[in-house]
């Protein structure tokens, strides 16, 4: 009897230690449910895989970002999930089958690898869902496909109970992935994705897990919040609170802004400052989304180039950029001084076409005033558009024409490669400028310690900028994507009930 009791006690203590160490979930008496997040340490292997993924993806991201439910099928944001650092645990089926997932506010579907995924190498390195072993599984069979730059996650929909923390969502529709694209998920530390975006971007028009939590009364309030632990020496990754917020996770009050376009958690933001100096790019307002599915902070190339210049990031030398400034710089300045719209300046000098709302560039056949048709050079047009933004920003600071042209030529050396990070000098991090975002009339500062990634230790340490460039065309762009670099310093509340997003200094 004593031996049996001691064995039971030992098993019980070990179980408790495991639960404490993984911080998997906890239900509080305040009606909220907390999901502990694990944090992946950045390493060279993942960085290399990330760069290979982006290199192979090429310009597809720019062209297909935010294109949804068209004739070619469903498309969600083209993410580089290899940059994601935070993931947590859920369970599907009866008895529960456990999976690690990224809780992604930039998508809306739940998908995990299926036991019927035979031909994708990625599936053999992750936990797979076994429908035959779940008594609550219900066959659905509707085909599903989510396109990414390097391929598509494809499979079919199934229905089963999904457990998030202590919340059980009965008969939740999700995707069993039978194929997964290349290297993207081969080296990933997670099994799948649990989307927390709006239903408007849900592939297959399926009801997201979060919607079912709210509609079935499984959470106290229609709110969830993210606290991401950015302390690299702390084993605790962070926490998601479903049904409310934890006052211990933030300081002061949240600044709320309304969701302006349902699908992503999209809102309006004001101008961006570098070392207290306005860039002018968002003086009339810009759009942004809060995206927990990426660790990076993405914005228009013209502004990311200005940030790169300020922090000394190494970019790609653009001969086209310098050629435009050398040949047309003074003409562009004169046009801007005459109060000409920066969007029209490049069309006036014949580098871009202009349709009244946006410039038209690469491989787009246009008819100019004399009726002749031709193909415009994308590189020249893009360089001209960026230069116009830089010049406008400097003019607003009352700089001399000579200084403006010199500055624009300097920026040409810091143009980022689309969707890729730029290297910086680790020894100069402490002297880099504060980058400030204006949201809801309040300034949100990011210090260099917050926007620079350090990879490795000692003399082999490498540093990269967390700012990346992606030019999303109108009408959905230009757009800023605020990932974990922003959501780490600022506790983020996603208020589904009032359709708003809130930010406060993280504790």
PDB file of N, CA and C in Angstrom, residues 307-402:
ATOM      1  N   UNK A 307      14.988  54.657 -42.458  1.00  0.00           N
ATOM      2  CA  UNK A 307      15.372  54.041 -41.181  1.00  0.00           C
ATOM      3  C   UNK A 307      16.725  53.358 -41.330  1.00  0.00           C
ATOM      4  N   UNK A 308      16.907  52.622 -42.424  1.00  0.00           N
ATOM      5  CA  UNK A 308      18.185  51.945 -42.669  1.00  0.00           C
ATOM      6  C   UNK A 308      19.352  52.932 -42.681  1.00  0.00           C
ATOM      7  N   UNK A 309      19.124  54.071 -43.301  1.00  0.00           N
ATOM      8  CA  UNK A 309      20.171  55.097 -43.357  1.00  0.00           C
ATOM      9  C   UNK A 309      20.509  55.589 -41.956  1.00  0.00           C
ATOM     10  N   UNK A 310      19.474  55.787 -41.141  1.00  0.00           N
ATOM     11  CA  UNK A 310      19.679  56.325 -39.789  1.00  0.00           C
ATOM     12  C   UNK A 310      20.391  55.327 -38.875  1.00  0.00           C
ATOM     13  N   UNK A 311      20.187  54.037 -39.088  1.00  0.00           N
ATOM     14  CA  UNK A 311      20.790  53.030 -38.203  1.00  0.00           C
ATOM     15  C   UNK A 311      22.024  52.378 -38.831  1.00  0.00           C
ATOM     16  N   UNK A 312      22.368  52.793 -40.046  1.00  0.00           N
ATOM     17  CA  UNK A 312      23.565  52.265 -40.686  1.00  0.00           C
ATOM     18  C   UNK A 312      23.410  50.876 -41.237  1.00  0.00           C
ATOM     19  N   UNK A 313      22.179  50.496 -41.567  1.00  0.00           N
ATOM     20  CA  UNK A 313      21.948  49.162 -42.118  1.00  0.00           C
ATOM     21  C   UNK A 313      22.507  49.073 -43.531  1.00  0.00           C
ATOM     22  N   UNK A 314      23.071  47.923 -43.849  1.00  0.00           N
ATOM     23  CA  UNK A 314      23.642  47.712 -45.171  1.00  0.00           C
ATOM     24  C   UNK A 314      22.548  47.315 -46.144  1.00  0.00           C
ATOM     25  N   UNK A 315      22.400  48.096 -47.197  1.00  0.00           N
ATOM     26  CA  UNK A 315      21.383  47.797 -48.190  1.00  0.00           C
ATOM     27  C   UNK A 315      21.998  47.496 -49.536  1.00  0.00           C
ATOM     28  N   UNK A 316      21.194  47.408 -50.550  1.00  0.00           N
ATOM     29  CA  UNK A 316      21.646  47.140 -51.905  1.00  0.00           C
ATOM     30  C   UNK A 316      21.831  48.466 -52.628  1.00  0.00           C
ATOM     31  N   UNK A 317      22.999  48.689 -53.213  1.00  0.00           N
ATOM     32  CA  UNK A 317      23.255  49.919 -53.957  1.00  0.00           C
ATOM     33  C   UNK A 317      22.385  49.932 -55.206  1.00  0.00           C
ATOM     34  N   UNK A 318      21.608  50.952 -55.345  1.00  0.00           N
ATOM     35  CA  UNK A 318      20.700  51.044 -56.494  1.00  0.00           C
ATOM     36  C   UNK A 318      21.231  52.059 -57.492  1.00  0.00           C
ATOM     37  N   UNK A 319      21.779  51.548 -58.608  1.00  0.00           N
ATOM     38  CA  UNK A 319      22.283  52.438 -59.649  1.00  0.00           C
ATOM     39  C   UNK A 319      21.141  53.234 -60.270  1.00  0.00           C
ATOM     40  N   UNK A 320      19.972  52.570 -60.380  1.00  0.00           N
ATOM     41  CA  UNK A 320      18.815  53.259 -60.944  1.00  0.00           C
ATOM     42  C   UNK A 320      18.429  54.452 -60.083  1.00  0.00           C
ATOM     43  N   UNK A 321      18.522  54.256 -58.776  1.00  0.00           N
ATOM     44  CA  UNK A 321      18.156  55.322 -57.841  1.00  0.00           C
ATOM     45  C   UNK A 321      19.065  56.533 -58.036  1.00  0.00           C
ATOM     46  N   UNK A 322      20.370  56.297 -58.074  1.00  0.00           N
ATOM     47  CA  UNK A 322      21.310  57.412 -58.234  1.00  0.00           C
ATOM     48  C   UNK A 322      21.179  58.051 -59.617  1.00  0.00           C
ATOM     49  N   UNK A 323      20.849  57.218 -60.626  1.00  0.00           N
ATOM     50  CA  UNK A 323      20.674  57.764 -61.970  1.00  0.00           C
ATOM     51  C   UNK A 323      19.489  58.714 -62.026  1.00  0.00           C
ATOM     52  N   UNK A 324      18.397  58.346 -61.357  1.00  0.00           N
ATOM     53  CA  UNK A 324      17.205  59.188 -61.322  1.00  0.00           C
ATOM     54  C   UNK A 324      17.513  60.520 -60.642  1.00  0.00           C
ATOM     55  N   UNK A 325      18.198  60.458 -59.495  1.00  0.00           N
ATOM     56  CA  UNK A 325      18.500  61.687 -58.752  1.00  0.00           C
ATOM     57  C   UNK A 325      19.471  62.567 -59.531  1.00  0.00           C
ATOM     58  N   UNK A 326      20.462  61.930 -60.160  1.00  0.00           N
ATOM     59  CA  UNK A 326      21.430  62.699 -60.922  1.00  0.00           C
ATOM     60  C   UNK A 326      20.823  63.386 -62.133  1.00  0.00           C
ATOM     61  N   UNK A 327      19.894  62.700 -62.779  1.00  0.00           N
ATOM     62  CA  UNK A 327      19.314  63.237 -64.010  1.00  0.00           C
ATOM     63  C   UNK A 327      18.109  64.135 -63.761  1.00  0.00           C
ATOM     64  N   UNK A 328      17.289  63.742 -62.788  1.00  0.00           N
ATOM     65  CA  UNK A 328      16.015  64.446 -62.611  1.00  0.00           C
ATOM     66  C   UNK A 328      15.868  65.152 -61.253  1.00  0.00           C
ATOM     67  N   UNK A 329      16.892  65.046 -60.396  1.00  0.00           N
ATOM     68  CA  UNK A 329      16.766  65.557 -59.032  1.00  0.00           C
ATOM     69  C   UNK A 329      16.294  66.995 -58.931  1.00  0.00           C
ATOM     70  N   UNK A 330      16.932  67.905 -59.663  1.00  0.00           N
ATOM     71  CA  UNK A 330      16.565  69.323 -59.573  1.00  0.00           C
ATOM     72  C   UNK A 330      15.163  69.575 -60.126  1.00  0.00           C
ATOM     73  N   UNK A 331      14.807  68.862 -61.195  1.00  0.00           N
ATOM     74  CA  UNK A 331      13.456  69.015 -61.758  1.00  0.00           C
ATOM     75  C   UNK A 331      12.406  68.555 -60.758  1.00  0.00           C
ATOM     76  N   UNK A 332      12.693  67.439 -60.073  1.00  0.00           N
ATOM     77  CA  UNK A 332      11.763  66.930 -59.066  1.00  0.00           C
ATOM     78  C   UNK A 332      11.610  67.918 -57.918  1.00  0.00           C
ATOM     79  N   UNK A 333      12.722  68.498 -57.487  1.00  0.00           N
ATOM     80  CA  UNK A 333      12.663  69.473 -56.398  1.00  0.00           C
ATOM     81  C   UNK A 333      11.825  70.680 -56.782  1.00  0.00           C
ATOM     82  N   UNK A 334      12.005  71.164 -58.008  1.00  0.00           N
ATOM     83  CA  UNK A 334      11.217  72.308 -58.464  1.00  0.00           C
ATOM     84  C   UNK A 334       9.725  71.994 -58.474  1.00  0.00           C
ATOM     85  N   UNK A 335       9.389  70.799 -58.877  1.00  0.00           N
ATOM     86  CA  UNK A 335       7.974  70.388 -58.889  1.00  0.00           C
ATOM     87  C   UNK A 335       7.414  70.339 -57.478  1.00  0.00           C
ATOM     88  N   UNK A 336       8.194  69.797 -56.550  1.00  0.00           N
ATOM     89  CA  UNK A 336       7.744  69.713 -55.159  1.00  0.00           C
ATOM     90  C   UNK A 336       7.632  71.095 -54.532  1.00  0.00           C
ATOM     91  N   UNK A 337       8.558  71.999 -54.877  1.00  0.00           N
ATOM     92  CA  UNK A 337       8.487  73.368 -54.365  1.00  0.00           C
ATOM     93  C   UNK A 337       7.263  74.098 -54.893  1.00  0.00           C
ATOM     94  N   UNK A 338       6.792  73.667 -56.076  1.00  0.00           N
ATOM     95  CA  UNK A 338       5.589  74.258 -56.664  1.00  0.00           C
ATOM     96  C   UNK A 338       4.323  73.601 -56.127  1.00  0.00           C
ATOM     97  N   UNK A 339       4.483  72.858 -55.015  1.00  0.00           N
ATOM     98  CA  UNK A 339       3.356  72.216 -54.337  1.00  0.00           C
ATOM     99  C   UNK A 339       2.733  71.086 -55.160  1.00  0.00           C
ATOM    100  N   UNK A 340       3.516  70.491 -56.019  1.00  0.00           N
ATOM    101  CA  UNK A 340       3.003  69.380 -56.811  1.00  0.00           C
ATOM    102  C   UNK A 340       2.889  68.139 -55.932  1.00  0.00           C
ATOM    103  N   UNK A 341       1.861  67.326 -56.175  1.00  0.00           N
ATOM    104  CA  UNK A 341       1.670  66.078 -55.447  1.00  0.00           C
ATOM    105  C   UNK A 341       2.859  65.159 -55.740  1.00  0.00           C
ATOM    106  N   UNK A 342       3.563  64.643 -54.677  1.00  0.00           N
ATOM    107  CA  UNK A 342       4.710  63.752 -54.909  1.00  0.00           C
ATOM    108  C   UNK A 342       4.371  62.563 -55.796  1.00  0.00           C
ATOM    109  N   UNK A 343       3.106  62.115 -55.765  1.00  0.00           N
ATOM    110  CA  UNK A 343       2.705  60.967 -56.567  1.00  0.00           C
ATOM    111  C   UNK A 343       2.731  61.280 -58.065  1.00  0.00           C
ATOM    112  N   UNK A 344       2.636  62.564 -58.389  1.00  0.00           N
ATOM    113  CA  UNK A 344       2.583  62.954 -59.801  1.00  0.00           C
ATOM    114  C   UNK A 344       3.943  63.377 -60.364  1.00  0.00           C
ATOM    115  N   UNK A 345       4.890  63.630 -59.470  1.00  0.00           N
ATOM    116  CA  UNK A 345       6.178  64.153 -59.910  1.00  0.00           C
ATOM    117  C   UNK A 345       6.855  63.223 -60.914  1.00  0.00           C
ATOM    118  N   UNK A 346       6.869  61.936 -60.619  1.00  0.00           N
ATOM    119  CA  UNK A 346       7.583  60.990 -61.480  1.00  0.00           C
ATOM    120  C   UNK A 346       6.887  60.792 -62.825  1.00  0.00           C
ATOM    121  N   UNK A 347       5.585  60.976 -62.854  1.00  0.00           N
ATOM    122  CA  UNK A 347       4.890  60.871 -64.136  1.00  0.00           C
ATOM    123  C   UNK A 347       5.166  62.099 -64.997  1.00  0.00           C
ATOM    124  N   UNK A 348       5.378  63.247 -64.345  1.00  0.00           N
ATOM    125  CA  UNK A 348       5.647  64.484 -65.088  1.00  0.00           C
ATOM    126  C   UNK A 348       6.983  64.435 -65.835  1.00  0.00           C
ATOM    127  N   UNK A 349       7.947  63.707 -65.253  1.00  0.00           N
ATOM    128  CA  UNK A 349       9.247  63.628 -65.920  1.00  0.00           C
ATOM    129  C   UNK A 349       9.345  62.388 -66.812  1.00  0.00           C
ATOM    130  N   UNK A 350       8.245  61.634 -66.918  1.00  0.00           N
ATOM    131  CA  UNK A 350       8.187  60.518 -67.850  1.00  0.00           C
ATOM    132  C   UNK A 350       8.768  59.212 -67.357  1.00  0.00           C
ATOM    133  N   UNK A 351       9.086  59.119 -66.056  1.00  0.00           N
ATOM    134  CA  UNK A 351       9.643  57.878 -65.512  1.00  0.00           C
ATOM    135  C   UNK A 351       8.537  56.891 -65.157  1.00  0.00           C
ATOM    136  N   UNK A 352       7.399  57.417 -64.718  1.00  0.00           N
ATOM    137  CA  UNK A 352       6.249  56.572 -64.379  1.00  0.00           C
ATOM    138  C   UNK A 352       5.017  57.070 -65.131  1.00  0.00           C
ATOM    139  N   UNK A 353       4.051  56.200 -65.253  1.00  0.00           N
ATOM    140  CA  UNK A 353       2.729  56.612 -65.719  1.00  0.00           C
ATOM    141  C   UNK A 353       1.882  56.857 -64.483  1.00  0.00           C
ATOM    142  N   UNK A 354       0.822  57.603 -64.628  1.00  0.00           N
ATOM    143  CA  UNK A 354      -0.025  57.907 -63.475  1.00  0.00           C
ATOM    144  C   UNK A 354      -1.476  57.832 -63.906  1.00  0.00           C
ATOM    145  N   UNK A 355      -2.267  57.020 -63.193  1.00  0.00           N
ATOM    146  CA  UNK A 355      -3.660  56.819 -63.598  1.00  0.00           C
ATOM    147  C   UNK A 355      -4.635  57.695 -62.823  1.00  0.00           C
ATOM    148  N   UNK A 356      -4.091  58.654 -62.061  1.00  0.00           N
ATOM    149  CA  UNK A 356      -4.940  59.551 -61.277  1.00  0.00           C
ATOM    150  C   UNK A 356      -4.923  59.245 -59.799  1.00  0.00           C
ATOM    151  N   UNK A 357      -4.555  57.993 -59.445  1.00  0.00           N
ATOM    152  CA  UNK A 357      -4.505  57.611 -58.037  1.00  0.00           C
ATOM    153  C   UNK A 357      -3.179  56.981 -57.657  1.00  0.00           C
ATOM    154  N   UNK A 358      -2.502  56.311 -58.602  1.00  0.00           N
ATOM    155  CA  UNK A 358      -1.267  55.633 -58.276  1.00  0.00           C
ATOM    156  C   UNK A 358      -0.376  55.545 -59.512  1.00  0.00           C
ATOM    157  N   UNK A 359       0.927  55.354 -59.270  1.00  0.00           N
ATOM    158  CA  UNK A 359       1.855  55.184 -60.366  1.00  0.00           C
ATOM    159  C   UNK A 359       1.758  53.769 -60.909  1.00  0.00           C
ATOM    160  N   UNK A 360       2.050  53.627 -62.192  1.00  0.00           N
ATOM    161  CA  UNK A 360       2.019  52.332 -62.846  1.00  0.00           C
ATOM    162  C   UNK A 360       3.402  52.065 -63.385  1.00  0.00           C
ATOM    163  N   UNK A 361       3.975  50.905 -63.029  1.00  0.00           N
ATOM    164  CA  UNK A 361       5.364  50.714 -63.387  1.00  0.00           C
ATOM    165  C   UNK A 361       5.604  49.419 -64.153  1.00  0.00           C
ATOM    166  N   UNK A 362       6.295  48.480 -63.548  1.00  0.00           N
ATOM    167  CA  UNK A 362       6.891  47.348 -64.251  1.00  0.00           C
ATOM    168  C   UNK A 362       5.942  46.570 -65.156  1.00  0.00           C
ATOM    169  N   UNK A 363       6.370  46.426 -66.418  1.00  0.00           N
ATOM    170  CA  UNK A 363       5.698  45.553 -67.377  1.00  0.00           C
ATOM    171  C   UNK A 363       4.224  45.846 -67.545  1.00  0.00           C
ATOM    172  N   UNK A 364       3.814  47.073 -67.282  1.00  0.00           N
ATOM    173  CA  UNK A 364       2.424  47.464 -67.503  1.00  0.00           C
ATOM    174  C   UNK A 364       2.380  48.333 -68.744  1.00  0.00           C
ATOM    175  N   UNK A 365       1.754  47.843 -69.773  1.00  0.00           N
ATOM    176  CA  UNK A 365       1.687  48.593 -71.024  1.00  0.00           C
ATOM    177  C   UNK A 365       0.704  49.740 -70.855  1.00  0.00           C
ATOM    178  N   UNK A 366       1.174  50.943 -71.172  1.00  0.00           N
ATOM    179  CA  UNK A 366       0.321  52.110 -71.016  1.00  0.00           C
ATOM    180  C   UNK A 366       0.264  52.888 -72.313  1.00  0.00           C
ATOM    181  N   UNK A 367      -0.705  53.764 -72.415  1.00  0.00           N
ATOM    182  CA  UNK A 367      -0.826  54.650 -73.564  1.00  0.00           C
ATOM    183  C   UNK A 367      -0.567  56.067 -73.082  1.00  0.00           C
ATOM    184  N   UNK A 368       0.516  56.671 -73.559  1.00  0.00           N
ATOM    185  CA  UNK A 368       0.864  58.021 -73.125  1.00  0.00           C
ATOM    186  C   UNK A 368       0.153  59.031 -74.005  1.00  0.00           C
ATOM    187  N   UNK A 369       0.415  60.306 -73.705  1.00  0.00           N
ATOM    188  CA  UNK A 369      -0.345  61.361 -74.364  1.00  0.00           C
ATOM    189  C   UNK A 369      -0.254  61.320 -75.885  1.00  0.00           C
ATOM    190  N   UNK A 370       0.916  60.917 -76.434  1.00  0.00           N
ATOM    191  CA  UNK A 370       1.042  60.933 -77.882  1.00  0.00           C
ATOM    192  C   UNK A 370       0.454  59.685 -78.527  1.00  0.00           C
ATOM    193  N   UNK A 371      -0.134  58.801 -77.703  1.00  0.00           N
ATOM    194  CA  UNK A 371      -0.798  57.617 -78.230  1.00  0.00           C
ATOM    195  C   UNK A 371       0.108  56.422 -78.377  1.00  0.00           C
ATOM    196  N   UNK A 372       1.428  56.605 -78.182  1.00  0.00           N
ATOM    197  CA  UNK A 372       2.333  55.477 -78.314  1.00  0.00           C
ATOM    198  C   UNK A 372       2.269  54.617 -77.064  1.00  0.00           C
ATOM    199  N   UNK A 373       2.475  53.333 -77.266  1.00  0.00           N
ATOM    200  CA  UNK A 373       2.459  52.404 -76.132  1.00  0.00           C
ATOM    201  C   UNK A 373       3.858  51.914 -75.859  1.00  0.00           C
ATOM    202  N   UNK A 374       4.126  51.526 -74.633  1.00  0.00           N
ATOM    203  CA  UNK A 374       5.466  51.050 -74.301  1.00  0.00           C
ATOM    204  C   UNK A 374       5.493  50.412 -72.936  1.00  0.00           C
ATOM    205  N   UNK A 375       6.626  49.856 -72.600  1.00  0.00           N
ATOM    206  CA  UNK A 375       6.820  49.202 -71.312  1.00  0.00           C
ATOM    207  C   UNK A 375       7.696  50.098 -70.436  1.00  0.00           C
ATOM    208  N   UNK A 376       7.195  50.468 -69.267  1.00  0.00           N
ATOM    209  CA  UNK A 376       7.947  51.332 -68.355  1.00  0.00           C
ATOM    210  C   UNK A 376       8.865  50.509 -67.464  1.00  0.00           C
ATOM    211  N   UNK A 377       9.981  51.073 -67.123  1.00  0.00           N
ATOM    212  CA  UNK A 377      10.967  50.379 -66.306  1.00  0.00           C
ATOM    213  C   UNK A 377      10.600  50.473 -64.836  1.00  0.00           C
ATOM    214  N   UNK A 378      10.346  49.324 -64.201  1.00  0.00           N
ATOM    215  CA  UNK A 378       9.906  49.320 -62.808  1.00  0.00           C
ATOM    216  C   UNK A 378      10.969  49.875 -61.864  1.00  0.00           C
ATOM    217  N   UNK A 379      12.213  49.519 -62.108  1.00  0.00           N
ATOM    218  CA  UNK A 379      13.262  49.952 -61.197  1.00  0.00           C
ATOM    219  C   UNK A 379      13.386  51.474 -61.171  1.00  0.00           C
ATOM    220  N   UNK A 380      13.359  52.096 -62.343  1.00  0.00           N
ATOM    221  CA  UNK A 380      13.466  53.551 -62.416  1.00  0.00           C
ATOM    222  C   UNK A 380      12.263  54.221 -61.774  1.00  0.00           C
ATOM    223  N   UNK A 381      11.094  53.684 -62.047  1.00  0.00           N
ATOM    224  CA  UNK A 381       9.866  54.254 -61.494  1.00  0.00           C
ATOM    225  C   UNK A 381       9.865  54.154 -59.972  1.00  0.00           C
ATOM    226  N   UNK A 382      10.214  52.967 -59.455  1.00  0.00           N
ATOM    227  CA  UNK A 382      10.241  52.762 -58.009  1.00  0.00           C
ATOM    228  C   UNK A 382      11.252  53.682 -57.342  1.00  0.00           C
ATOM    229  N   UNK A 383      12.438  53.806 -57.944  1.00  0.00           N
ATOM    230  CA  UNK A 383      13.471  54.683 -57.380  1.00  0.00           C
ATOM    231  C   UNK A 383      13.001  56.130 -57.367  1.00  0.00           C
ATOM    232  N   UNK A 384      12.333  56.547 -58.433  1.00  0.00           N
ATOM    233  CA  UNK A 384      11.848  57.918 -58.517  1.00  0.00           C
ATOM    234  C   UNK A 384      10.798  58.189 -57.439  1.00  0.00           C
ATOM    235  N   UNK A 385       9.885  57.250 -57.246  1.00  0.00           N
ATOM    236  CA  UNK A 385       8.831  57.430 -56.239  1.00  0.00           C
ATOM    237  C   UNK A 385       9.421  57.558 -54.843  1.00  0.00           C
ATOM    238  N   UNK A 386      10.418  56.710 -54.531  1.00  0.00           N
ATOM    239  CA  UNK A 386      11.057  56.794 -53.221  1.00  0.00           C
ATOM    240  C   UNK A 386      11.786  58.124 -53.060  1.00  0.00           C
ATOM    241  N   UNK A 387      12.506  58.553 -54.100  1.00  0.00           N
ATOM    242  CA  UNK A 387      13.233  59.810 -54.032  1.00  0.00           C
ATOM    243  C   UNK A 387      12.288  60.985 -53.799  1.00  0.00           C
ATOM    244  N   UNK A 388      11.119  60.954 -54.410  1.00  0.00           N
ATOM    245  CA  UNK A 388      10.138  62.025 -54.224  1.00  0.00           C
ATOM    246  C   UNK A 388       9.698  62.117 -52.764  1.00  0.00           C
ATOM    247  N   UNK A 389       9.508  60.954 -52.126  1.00  0.00           N
ATOM    248  CA  UNK A 389       9.123  60.920 -50.708  1.00  0.00           C
ATOM    249  C   UNK A 389      10.247  61.491 -49.847  1.00  0.00           C
ATOM    250  N   UNK A 390      11.491  61.076 -50.119  1.00  0.00           N
ATOM    251  CA  UNK A 390      12.623  61.582 -49.336  1.00  0.00           C
ATOM    252  C   UNK A 390      12.753  63.095 -49.473  1.00  0.00           C
ATOM    253  N   UNK A 391      12.648  63.576 -50.707  1.00  0.00           N
ATOM    254  CA  UNK A 391      12.799  65.014 -50.947  1.00  0.00           C
ATOM    255  C   UNK A 391      11.698  65.810 -50.262  1.00  0.00           C
ATOM    256  N   UNK A 392      10.482  65.315 -50.319  1.00  0.00           N
ATOM    257  CA  UNK A 392       9.359  65.986 -49.677  1.00  0.00           C
ATOM    258  C   UNK A 392       9.585  66.081 -48.173  1.00  0.00           C
ATOM    259  N   UNK A 393      10.101  64.996 -47.589  1.00  0.00           N
ATOM    260  CA  UNK A 393      10.378  64.976 -46.155  1.00  0.00           C
ATOM    261  C   UNK A 393      11.421  66.022 -45.785  1.00  0.00           C
ATOM    262  N   UNK A 394      12.491  66.130 -46.582  1.00  0.00           N
ATOM    263  CA  UNK A 394      13.547  67.095 -46.296  1.00  0.00           C
ATOM    264  C   UNK A 394      13.088  68.532 -46.535  1.00  0.00           C
ATOM    265  N   UNK A 395      12.254  68.732 -47.556  1.00  0.00           N
ATOM    266  CA  UNK A 395      11.716  70.074 -47.804  1.00  0.00           C
ATOM    267  C   UNK A 395      10.891  70.565 -46.619  1.00  0.00           C
ATOM    268  N   UNK A 396      10.163  69.641 -45.998  1.00  0.00           N
ATOM    269  CA  UNK A 396       9.346  70.033 -44.842  1.00  0.00           C
ATOM    270  C   UNK A 396      10.207  70.446 -43.657  1.00  0.00           C
ATOM    271  N   UNK A 397      11.502  70.045 -43.696  1.00  0.00           N
ATOM    272  CA  UNK A 397      12.439  70.425 -42.635  1.00  0.00           C
ATOM    273  C   UNK A 397      13.264  71.652 -43.019  1.00  0.00           C
ATOM    274  N   UNK A 398      12.887  72.284 -44.169  1.00  0.00           N
ATOM    275  CA  UNK A 398      13.549  73.504 -44.646  1.00  0.00           C
ATOM    276  C   UNK A 398      15.042  73.309 -44.943  1.00  0.00           C
ATOM    277  N   UNK A 399      15.400  72.110 -45.442  1.00  0.00           N
ATOM    278  CA  UNK A 399      16.777  71.854 -45.830  1.00  0.00           C
ATOM    279  C   UNK A 399      17.070  72.513 -47.185  1.00  0.00           C
ATOM    280  N   UNK A 400      18.357  72.777 -47.440  1.00  0.00           N
ATOM    281  CA  UNK A 400      18.749  73.381 -48.720  1.00  0.00           C
ATOM    282  C   UNK A 400      18.646  72.345 -49.838  1.00  0.00           C
ATOM    283  N   UNK A 401      18.526  72.844 -51.078  1.00  0.00           N
ATOM    284  CA  UNK A 401      18.406  71.925 -52.204  1.00  0.00           C
ATOM    285  C   UNK A 401      19.646  71.043 -52.328  1.00  0.00           C
ATOM    286  N   UNK A 402      20.811  71.624 -52.097  1.00  0.00           N
ATOM    287  CA  UNK A 402      22.049  70.842 -52.186  1.00  0.00           C
ATOM    288  C   UNK A 402      22.058  69.717 -51.162  1.00  0.00           C
TER     289      UNK A 402
END
